[in-house]
GROMACS .gro file of C-alpha atoms in nm:
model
  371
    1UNK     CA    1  -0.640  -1.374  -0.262
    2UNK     CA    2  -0.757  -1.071  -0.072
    3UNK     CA    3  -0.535  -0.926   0.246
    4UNK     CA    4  -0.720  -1.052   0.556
    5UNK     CA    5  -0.690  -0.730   0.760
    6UNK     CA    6  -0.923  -0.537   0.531
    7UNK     CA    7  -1.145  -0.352   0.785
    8UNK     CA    8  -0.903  -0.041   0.771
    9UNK     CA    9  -0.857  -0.057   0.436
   10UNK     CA   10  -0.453  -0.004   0.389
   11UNK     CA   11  -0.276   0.143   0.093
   12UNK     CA   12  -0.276  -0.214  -0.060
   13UNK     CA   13  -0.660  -0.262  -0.020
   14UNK     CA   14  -0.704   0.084  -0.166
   15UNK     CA   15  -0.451   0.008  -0.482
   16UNK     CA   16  -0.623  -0.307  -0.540
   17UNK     CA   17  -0.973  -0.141  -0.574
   18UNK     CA   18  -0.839   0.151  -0.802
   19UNK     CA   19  -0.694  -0.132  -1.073
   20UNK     CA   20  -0.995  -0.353  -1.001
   21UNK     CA   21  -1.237  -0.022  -1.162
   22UNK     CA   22  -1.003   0.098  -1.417
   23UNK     CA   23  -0.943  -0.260  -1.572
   24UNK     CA   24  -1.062  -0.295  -1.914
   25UNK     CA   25  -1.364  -0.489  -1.925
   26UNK     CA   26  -1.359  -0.523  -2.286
   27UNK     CA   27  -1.098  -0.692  -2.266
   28UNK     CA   28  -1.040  -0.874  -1.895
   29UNK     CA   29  -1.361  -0.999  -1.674
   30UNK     CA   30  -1.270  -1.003  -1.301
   31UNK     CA   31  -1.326  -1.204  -1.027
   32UNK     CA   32  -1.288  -1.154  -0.669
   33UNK     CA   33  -1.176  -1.417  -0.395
   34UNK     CA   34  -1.190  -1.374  -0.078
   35UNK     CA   35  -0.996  -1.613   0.194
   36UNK     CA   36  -1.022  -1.464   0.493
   37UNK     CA   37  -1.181  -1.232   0.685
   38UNK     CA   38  -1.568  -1.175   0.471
   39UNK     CA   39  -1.624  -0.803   0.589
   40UNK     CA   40  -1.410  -0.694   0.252
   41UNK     CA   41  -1.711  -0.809   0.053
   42UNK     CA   42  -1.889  -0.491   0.077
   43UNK     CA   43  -1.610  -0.287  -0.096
   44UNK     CA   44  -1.669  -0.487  -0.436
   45UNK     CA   45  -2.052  -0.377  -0.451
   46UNK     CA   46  -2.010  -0.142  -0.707
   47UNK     CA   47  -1.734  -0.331  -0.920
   48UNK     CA   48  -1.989  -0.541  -1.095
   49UNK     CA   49  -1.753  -0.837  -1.038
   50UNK     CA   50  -1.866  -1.139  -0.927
   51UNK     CA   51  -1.735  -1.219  -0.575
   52UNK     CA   52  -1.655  -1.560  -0.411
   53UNK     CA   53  -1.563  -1.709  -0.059
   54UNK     CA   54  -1.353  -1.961   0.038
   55UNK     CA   55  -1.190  -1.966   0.391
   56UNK     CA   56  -0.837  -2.091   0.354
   57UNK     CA   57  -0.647  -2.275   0.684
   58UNK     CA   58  -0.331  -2.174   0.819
   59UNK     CA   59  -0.036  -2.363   0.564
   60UNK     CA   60   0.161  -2.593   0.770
   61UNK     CA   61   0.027  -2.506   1.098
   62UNK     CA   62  -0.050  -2.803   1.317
   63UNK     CA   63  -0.378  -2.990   1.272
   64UNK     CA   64  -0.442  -2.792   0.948
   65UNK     CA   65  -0.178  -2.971   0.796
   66UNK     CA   66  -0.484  -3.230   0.739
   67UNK     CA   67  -0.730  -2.965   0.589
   68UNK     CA   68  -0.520  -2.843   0.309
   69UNK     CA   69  -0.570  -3.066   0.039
   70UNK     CA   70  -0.884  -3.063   0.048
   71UNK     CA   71  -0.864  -2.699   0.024
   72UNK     CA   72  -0.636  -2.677  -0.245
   73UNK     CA   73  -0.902  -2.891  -0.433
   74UNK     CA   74  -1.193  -2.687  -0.387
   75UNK     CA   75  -0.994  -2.418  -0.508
   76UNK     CA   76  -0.891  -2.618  -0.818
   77UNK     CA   77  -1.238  -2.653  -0.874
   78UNK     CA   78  -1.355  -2.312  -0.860
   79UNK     CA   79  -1.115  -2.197  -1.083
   80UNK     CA   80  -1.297  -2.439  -1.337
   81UNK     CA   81  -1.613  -2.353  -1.276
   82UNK     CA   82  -1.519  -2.015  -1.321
   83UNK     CA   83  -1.308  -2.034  -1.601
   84UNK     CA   84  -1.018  -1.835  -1.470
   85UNK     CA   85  -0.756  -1.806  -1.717
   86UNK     CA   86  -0.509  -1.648  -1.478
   87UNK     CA   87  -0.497  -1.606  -1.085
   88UNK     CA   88  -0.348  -1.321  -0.916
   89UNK     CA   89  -0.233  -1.299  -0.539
   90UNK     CA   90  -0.244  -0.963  -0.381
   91UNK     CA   91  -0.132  -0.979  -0.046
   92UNK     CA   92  -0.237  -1.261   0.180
   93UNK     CA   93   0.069  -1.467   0.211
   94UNK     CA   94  -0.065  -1.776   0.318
   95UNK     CA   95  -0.310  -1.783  -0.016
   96UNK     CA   96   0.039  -1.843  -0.208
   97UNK     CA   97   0.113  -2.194  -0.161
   98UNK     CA   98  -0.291  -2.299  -0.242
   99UNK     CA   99  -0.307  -2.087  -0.499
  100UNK     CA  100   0.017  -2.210  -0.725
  101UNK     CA  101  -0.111  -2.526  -0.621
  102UNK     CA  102  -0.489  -2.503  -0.728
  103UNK     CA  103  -0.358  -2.322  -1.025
  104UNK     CA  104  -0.157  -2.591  -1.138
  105UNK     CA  105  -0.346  -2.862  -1.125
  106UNK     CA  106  -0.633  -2.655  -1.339
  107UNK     CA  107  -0.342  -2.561  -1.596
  108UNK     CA  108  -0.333  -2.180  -1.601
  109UNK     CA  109  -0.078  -1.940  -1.470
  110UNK     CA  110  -0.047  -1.799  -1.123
  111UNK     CA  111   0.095  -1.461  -1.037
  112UNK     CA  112   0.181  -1.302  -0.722
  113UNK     CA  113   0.225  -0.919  -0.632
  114UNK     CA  114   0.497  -0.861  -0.308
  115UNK     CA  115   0.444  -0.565  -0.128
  116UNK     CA  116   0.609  -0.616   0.196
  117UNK     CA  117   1.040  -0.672   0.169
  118UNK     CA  118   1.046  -0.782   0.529
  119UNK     CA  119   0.770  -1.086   0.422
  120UNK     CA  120   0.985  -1.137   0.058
  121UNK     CA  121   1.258  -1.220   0.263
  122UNK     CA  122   1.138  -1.422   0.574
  123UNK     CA  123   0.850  -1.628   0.396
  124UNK     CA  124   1.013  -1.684   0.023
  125UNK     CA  125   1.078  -1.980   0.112
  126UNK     CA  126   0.891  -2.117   0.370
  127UNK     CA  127   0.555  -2.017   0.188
  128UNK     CA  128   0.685  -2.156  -0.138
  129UNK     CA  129   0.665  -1.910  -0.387
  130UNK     CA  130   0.886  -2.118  -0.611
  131UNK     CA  131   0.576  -2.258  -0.725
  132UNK     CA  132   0.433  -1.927  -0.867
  133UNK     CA  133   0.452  -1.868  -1.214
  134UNK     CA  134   0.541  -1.515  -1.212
  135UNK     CA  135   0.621  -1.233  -0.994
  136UNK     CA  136   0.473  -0.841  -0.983
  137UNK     CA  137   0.696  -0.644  -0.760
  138UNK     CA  138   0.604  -0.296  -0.599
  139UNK     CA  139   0.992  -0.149  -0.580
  140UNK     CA  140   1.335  -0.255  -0.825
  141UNK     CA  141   1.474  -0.294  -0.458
  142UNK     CA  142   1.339  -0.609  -0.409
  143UNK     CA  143   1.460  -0.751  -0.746
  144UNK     CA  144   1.795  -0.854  -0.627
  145UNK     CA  145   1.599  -1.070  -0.359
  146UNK     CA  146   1.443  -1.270  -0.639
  147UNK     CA  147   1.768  -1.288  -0.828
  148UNK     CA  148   1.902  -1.437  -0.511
  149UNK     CA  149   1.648  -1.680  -0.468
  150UNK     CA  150   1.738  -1.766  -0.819
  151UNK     CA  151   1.436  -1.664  -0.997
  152UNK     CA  152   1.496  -1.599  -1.344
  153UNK     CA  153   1.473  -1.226  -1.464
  154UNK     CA  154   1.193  -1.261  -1.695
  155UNK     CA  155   1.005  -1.414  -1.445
  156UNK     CA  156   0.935  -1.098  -1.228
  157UNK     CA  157   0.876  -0.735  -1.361
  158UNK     CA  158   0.863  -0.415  -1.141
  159UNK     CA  159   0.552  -0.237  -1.166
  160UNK     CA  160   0.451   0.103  -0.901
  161UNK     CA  161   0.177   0.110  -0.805
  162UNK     CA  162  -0.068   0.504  -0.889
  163UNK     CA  163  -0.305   0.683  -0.789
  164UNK     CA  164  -0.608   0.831  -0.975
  165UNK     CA  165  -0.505   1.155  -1.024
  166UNK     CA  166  -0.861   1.283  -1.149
  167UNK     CA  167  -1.015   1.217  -0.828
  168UNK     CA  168  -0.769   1.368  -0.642
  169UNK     CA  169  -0.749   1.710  -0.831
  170UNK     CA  170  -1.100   1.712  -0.753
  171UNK     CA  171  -1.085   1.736  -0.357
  172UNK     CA  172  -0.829   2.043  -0.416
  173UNK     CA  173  -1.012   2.296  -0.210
  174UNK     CA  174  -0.945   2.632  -0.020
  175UNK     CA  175  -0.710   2.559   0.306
  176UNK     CA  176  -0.853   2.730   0.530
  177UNK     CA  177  -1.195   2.591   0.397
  178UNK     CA  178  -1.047   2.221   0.497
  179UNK     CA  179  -0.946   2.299   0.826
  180UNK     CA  180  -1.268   2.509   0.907
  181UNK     CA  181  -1.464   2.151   0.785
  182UNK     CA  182  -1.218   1.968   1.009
  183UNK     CA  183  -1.191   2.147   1.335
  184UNK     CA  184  -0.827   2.216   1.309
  185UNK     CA  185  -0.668   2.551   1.360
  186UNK     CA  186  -0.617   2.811   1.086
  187UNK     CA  187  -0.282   2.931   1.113
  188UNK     CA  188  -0.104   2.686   1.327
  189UNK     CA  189   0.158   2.474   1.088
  190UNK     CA  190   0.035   2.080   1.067
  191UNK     CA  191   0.234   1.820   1.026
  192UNK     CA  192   0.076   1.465   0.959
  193UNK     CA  193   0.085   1.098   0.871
  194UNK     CA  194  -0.217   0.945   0.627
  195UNK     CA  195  -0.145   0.589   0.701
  196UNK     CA  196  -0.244   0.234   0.866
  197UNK     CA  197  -0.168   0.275   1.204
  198UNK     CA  198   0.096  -0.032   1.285
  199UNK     CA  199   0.395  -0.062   1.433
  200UNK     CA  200   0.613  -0.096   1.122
  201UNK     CA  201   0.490   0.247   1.027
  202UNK     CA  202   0.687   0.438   1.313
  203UNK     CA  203   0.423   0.678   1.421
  204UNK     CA  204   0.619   0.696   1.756
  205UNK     CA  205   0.924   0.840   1.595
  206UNK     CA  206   0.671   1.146   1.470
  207UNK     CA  207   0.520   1.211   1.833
  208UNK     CA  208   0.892   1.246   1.986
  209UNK     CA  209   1.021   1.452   1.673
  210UNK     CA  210   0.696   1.651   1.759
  211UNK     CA  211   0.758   1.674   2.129
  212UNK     CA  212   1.146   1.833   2.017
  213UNK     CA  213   0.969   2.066   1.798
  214UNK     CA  214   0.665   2.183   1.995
  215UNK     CA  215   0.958   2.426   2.204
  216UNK     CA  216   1.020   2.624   1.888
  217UNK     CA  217   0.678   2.576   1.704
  218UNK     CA  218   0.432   2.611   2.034
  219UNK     CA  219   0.127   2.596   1.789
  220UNK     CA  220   0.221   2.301   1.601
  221UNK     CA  221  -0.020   2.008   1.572
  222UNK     CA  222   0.074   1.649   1.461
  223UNK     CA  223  -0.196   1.486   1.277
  224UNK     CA  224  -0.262   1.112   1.216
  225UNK     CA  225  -0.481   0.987   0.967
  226UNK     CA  226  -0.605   0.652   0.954
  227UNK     CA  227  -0.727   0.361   1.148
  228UNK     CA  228  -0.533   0.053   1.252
  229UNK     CA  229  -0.411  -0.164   1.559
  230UNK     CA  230  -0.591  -0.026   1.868
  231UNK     CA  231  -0.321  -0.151   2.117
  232UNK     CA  232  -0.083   0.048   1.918
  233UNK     CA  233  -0.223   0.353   1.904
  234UNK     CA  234  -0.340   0.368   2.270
  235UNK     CA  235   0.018   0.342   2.333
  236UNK     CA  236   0.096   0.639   2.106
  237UNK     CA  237  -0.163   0.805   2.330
  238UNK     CA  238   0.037   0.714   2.575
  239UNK     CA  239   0.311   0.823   2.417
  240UNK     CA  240   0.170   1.156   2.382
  241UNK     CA  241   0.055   1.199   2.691
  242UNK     CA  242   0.388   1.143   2.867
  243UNK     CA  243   0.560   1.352   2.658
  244UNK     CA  244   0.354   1.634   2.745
  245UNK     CA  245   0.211   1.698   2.388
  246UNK     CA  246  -0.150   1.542   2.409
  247UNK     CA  247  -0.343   1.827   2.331
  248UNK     CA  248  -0.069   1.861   2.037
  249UNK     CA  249  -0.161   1.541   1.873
  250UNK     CA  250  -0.463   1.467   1.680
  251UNK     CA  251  -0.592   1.072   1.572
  252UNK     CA  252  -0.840   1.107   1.340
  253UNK     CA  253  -0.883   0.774   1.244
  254UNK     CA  254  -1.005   0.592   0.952
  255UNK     CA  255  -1.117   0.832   0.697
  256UNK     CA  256  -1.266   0.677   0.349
  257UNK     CA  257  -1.168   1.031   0.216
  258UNK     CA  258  -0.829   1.154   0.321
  259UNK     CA  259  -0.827   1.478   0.040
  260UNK     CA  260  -0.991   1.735   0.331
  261UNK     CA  261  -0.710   1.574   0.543
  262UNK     CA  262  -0.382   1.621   0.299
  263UNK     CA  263  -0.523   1.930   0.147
  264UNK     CA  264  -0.545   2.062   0.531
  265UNK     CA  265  -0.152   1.932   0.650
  266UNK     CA  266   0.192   2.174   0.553
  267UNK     CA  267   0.414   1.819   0.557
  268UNK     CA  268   0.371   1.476   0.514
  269UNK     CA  269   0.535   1.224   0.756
  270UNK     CA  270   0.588   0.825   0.692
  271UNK     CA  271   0.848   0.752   0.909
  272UNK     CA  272   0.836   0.367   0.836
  273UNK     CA  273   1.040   0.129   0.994
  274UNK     CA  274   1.012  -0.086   0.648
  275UNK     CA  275   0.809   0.023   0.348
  276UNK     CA  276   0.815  -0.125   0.019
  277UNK     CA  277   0.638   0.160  -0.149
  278UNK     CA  278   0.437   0.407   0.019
  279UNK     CA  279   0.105   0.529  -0.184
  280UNK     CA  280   0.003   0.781   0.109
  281UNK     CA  281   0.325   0.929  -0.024
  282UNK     CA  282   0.188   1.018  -0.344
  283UNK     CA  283  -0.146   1.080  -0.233
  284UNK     CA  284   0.039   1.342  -0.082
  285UNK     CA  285   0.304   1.474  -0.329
  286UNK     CA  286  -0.102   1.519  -0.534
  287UNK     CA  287  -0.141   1.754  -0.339
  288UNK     CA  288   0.218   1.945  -0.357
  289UNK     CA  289   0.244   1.890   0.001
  290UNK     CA  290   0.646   1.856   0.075
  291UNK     CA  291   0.725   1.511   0.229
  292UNK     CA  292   0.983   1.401   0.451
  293UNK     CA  293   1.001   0.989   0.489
  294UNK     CA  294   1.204   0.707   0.607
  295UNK     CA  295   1.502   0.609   0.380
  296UNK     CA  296   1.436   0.216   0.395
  297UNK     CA  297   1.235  -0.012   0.138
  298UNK     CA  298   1.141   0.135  -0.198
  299UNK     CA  299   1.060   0.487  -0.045
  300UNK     CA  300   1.412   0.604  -0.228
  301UNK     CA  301   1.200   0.517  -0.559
  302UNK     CA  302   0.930   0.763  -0.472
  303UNK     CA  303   1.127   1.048  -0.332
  304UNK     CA  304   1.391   1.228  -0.458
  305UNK     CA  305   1.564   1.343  -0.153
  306UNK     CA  306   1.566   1.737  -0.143
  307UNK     CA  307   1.385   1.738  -0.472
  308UNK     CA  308   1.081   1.606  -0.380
  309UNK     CA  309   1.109   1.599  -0.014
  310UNK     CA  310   1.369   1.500   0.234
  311UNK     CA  311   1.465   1.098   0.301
  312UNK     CA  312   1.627   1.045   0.719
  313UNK     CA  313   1.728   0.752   0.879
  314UNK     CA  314   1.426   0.515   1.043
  315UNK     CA  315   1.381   0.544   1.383
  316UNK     CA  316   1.595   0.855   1.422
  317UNK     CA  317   1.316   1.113   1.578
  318UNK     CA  318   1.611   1.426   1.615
  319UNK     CA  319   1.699   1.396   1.223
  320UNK     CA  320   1.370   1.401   1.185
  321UNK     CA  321   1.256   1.675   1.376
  322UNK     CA  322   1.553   1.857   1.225
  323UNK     CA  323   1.429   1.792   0.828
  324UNK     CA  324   1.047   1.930   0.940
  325UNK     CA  325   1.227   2.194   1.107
  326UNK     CA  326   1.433   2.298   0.762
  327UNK     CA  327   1.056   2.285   0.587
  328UNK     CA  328   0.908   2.485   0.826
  329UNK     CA  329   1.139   2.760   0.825
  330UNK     CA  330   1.234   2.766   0.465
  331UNK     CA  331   0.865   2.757   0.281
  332UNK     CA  332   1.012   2.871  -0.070
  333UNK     CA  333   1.189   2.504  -0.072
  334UNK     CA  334   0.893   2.371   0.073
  335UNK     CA  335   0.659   2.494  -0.170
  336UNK     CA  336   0.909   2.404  -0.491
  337UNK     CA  337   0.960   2.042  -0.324
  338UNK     CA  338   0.565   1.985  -0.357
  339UNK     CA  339   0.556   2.090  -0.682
  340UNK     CA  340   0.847   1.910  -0.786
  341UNK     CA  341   0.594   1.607  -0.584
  342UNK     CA  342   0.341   1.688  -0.786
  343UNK     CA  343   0.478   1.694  -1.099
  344UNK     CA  344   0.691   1.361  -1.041
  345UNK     CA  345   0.380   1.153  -0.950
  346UNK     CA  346   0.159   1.309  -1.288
  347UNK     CA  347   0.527   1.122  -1.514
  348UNK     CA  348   0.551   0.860  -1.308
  349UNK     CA  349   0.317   0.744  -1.062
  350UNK     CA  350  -0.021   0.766  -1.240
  351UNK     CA  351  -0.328   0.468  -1.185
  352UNK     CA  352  -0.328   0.485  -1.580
  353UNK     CA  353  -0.002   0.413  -1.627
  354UNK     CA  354  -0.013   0.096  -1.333
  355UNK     CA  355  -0.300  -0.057  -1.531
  356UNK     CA  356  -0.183  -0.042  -1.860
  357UNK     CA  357   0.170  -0.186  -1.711
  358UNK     CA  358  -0.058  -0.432  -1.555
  359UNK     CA  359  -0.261  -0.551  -1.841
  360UNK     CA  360  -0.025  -0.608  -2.084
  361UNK     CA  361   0.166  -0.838  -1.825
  362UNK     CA  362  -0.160  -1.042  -1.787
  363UNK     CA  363  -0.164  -1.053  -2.153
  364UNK     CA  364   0.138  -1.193  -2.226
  365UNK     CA  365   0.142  -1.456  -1.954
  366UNK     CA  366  -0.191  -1.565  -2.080
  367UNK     CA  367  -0.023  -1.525  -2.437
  368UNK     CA  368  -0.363  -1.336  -2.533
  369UNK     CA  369  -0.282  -1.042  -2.776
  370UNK     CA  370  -0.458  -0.728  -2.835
  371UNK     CA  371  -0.836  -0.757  -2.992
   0.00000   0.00000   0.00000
């Protein structure tokens, strides 16, 4: 099950297309279902995996109530005609409960990856994943919710997701060269966020922290990076533009490559509201930018406050102006903090290391060994 908001293509979407191309085919043949929205489809062109449709109603939501066994059959059935051995959730909440179903009744295993805390702990229940076989999560945080669900241990393991650290070394150019490319100014200090533009990312907490700074920094520019909910970032627009700053803040929406982007910004902002992980954080740590993000979620697992960057309350624009204002000022620790960044996503944080944690859990729920 795919994510139905795909258009943007979120840190999920992305982390789900880096495993699917570094999976071992030898070894593990993929296939790709998609539930919801069909504009996704075009991303898997180049996968060589064979991709499939089936449009999946609302669980438990009024008159749908009478259109889900029939789809939980028709996805029993193409899971035999397929020959799945195991099925694997990503995302998409409401695939859960027809997928441990379907995957039942055809007699293989059913796994699920959470990636949102706030959805672990308002939809456990509801959306029945007591009837999933096993459980990938994205921080250790979110083990104790499991625990207190009263899922065993050994049914859930704690795997982070990476990047591909190749292809970002590549896009490591000349600084000034990005900024040239991209319009921005030479010399002026950027600060920016590479991320899906929604609420529960906090981008409004950045445009007031800038509008505290701009009075010291005059030059500053806040950049955003990414696409997202329209209505949401007209009002940060808005926001902006009431706060006097317009011509201070930059949307650059959706990029498919953000390297000129990070290689371009001084700091990196995610000042989430709730976060389970955060990849554009080590997309940016890559690039030994210093980061400064939101201490809620599993964003405590990826930085080491004032080693790798600097963790502040969500929501709390004056402590955050106040940690870019520290970075700014003091580029020595800035500069050790990124490579400290840099150096803790290569040990830690690599797509290598993901899929390898990855595969051997599909191996040994599907009790396969090595060949």
């Amino acid at each position: 099950g795919e994510e139905r908001k795909t258009t943007a293509f979120g840190g999920t979407f992305k982390d789900i297309l880096n495993v699917l191309g570094s999976l071992d085919r030898k070894r593990f043949e993929p296939s790709v279902l998609l539930t919801g929205d069909e504009s996704a489809r075009s991303a898997f062109k180049d996968f060589n995996v064979s991709v499939l449709y089936l449009p999946l109603p609302p669980f438990r939501k009024g008159k749908s109530i009478l259109r889900i066994p029939g789809a939980v059959f028709r996805l029993q059935r193409i899971l035999k005609e397929e020959k799945i051995d195991l099925v694997h959730v990503n995302g998409g909440y409401n695939d859960v409960p027809y997928v441990a179903l379907a995957a039942r009744w055809a007699g293989i295993p059913s796994i699920i990856t959470i990636r949102s805390i706030v959805e672990l702990r308002e939809k456990f229940l509801p959306y029945h994943f007591r009837w999933i076989n096993r459980y990938i999560l994205t921080a250790k945080i979110m083990e104790a919710d499991l625990t207190r669900y009263g899922i065993s241990q050994g049914c859930f393991e704690t795997i982070y997701s990476g990047i591909d650290l190749s292809y970002f070394q590549e896009g490591i150019k000349d600084i000034g060269v990005s900024r040239e490319i991209l319009g921005l100014p030479g010399k002026s200090p950027i600060i920016g966020m590479v991320a899906n533009l929604t609420l529960i990312k906090g981008a409004e907490c950045l445009i007031k922290a800038t509008s505290i700074l701009i009075k010291t920094f005059p030059g500053l520019l806040c950049l955003f990076v990414g696409g997202g909910d329209s209505t949401y970032i007209e009002q940060l627009r808005s926001l902006a533009k009431q706060a006097g700053i317009i011509d201070r803040v930059v949307f650059a929406g959706y990029q498919k490559d953000v390297r000129p982007y990070l290689n371009s910004i001084d700091i990196c902002v995610l000042s989430s509201l709730d976060e389970a992980f955060g990849i554009a954080l080590l997309e940016a740590m890559v690039f030994k930018k210093p980061v400064i993000a939101s201490r809620v979620g599993g964003i405590p697992e990826v930085v080491e406050d004032r080693g790798t960057g600097l963790l502040v309350p969500p929501g709390d624009e004056d402590t955050l102006a106040g940690a870019i204002f520290d970075l700014l000022n003091d580029k020595d620790n800035a500069s050790r903090m990124g490579q400290a960044g840099r150096d803790r996503v290569t040990q830690l944080f690599s797509l290598q290391t993901e899929v390898e944690c990855l595969q051997n859990f599909y191996l040994r729920i599907t009790k396969r060994p090595y060949q």
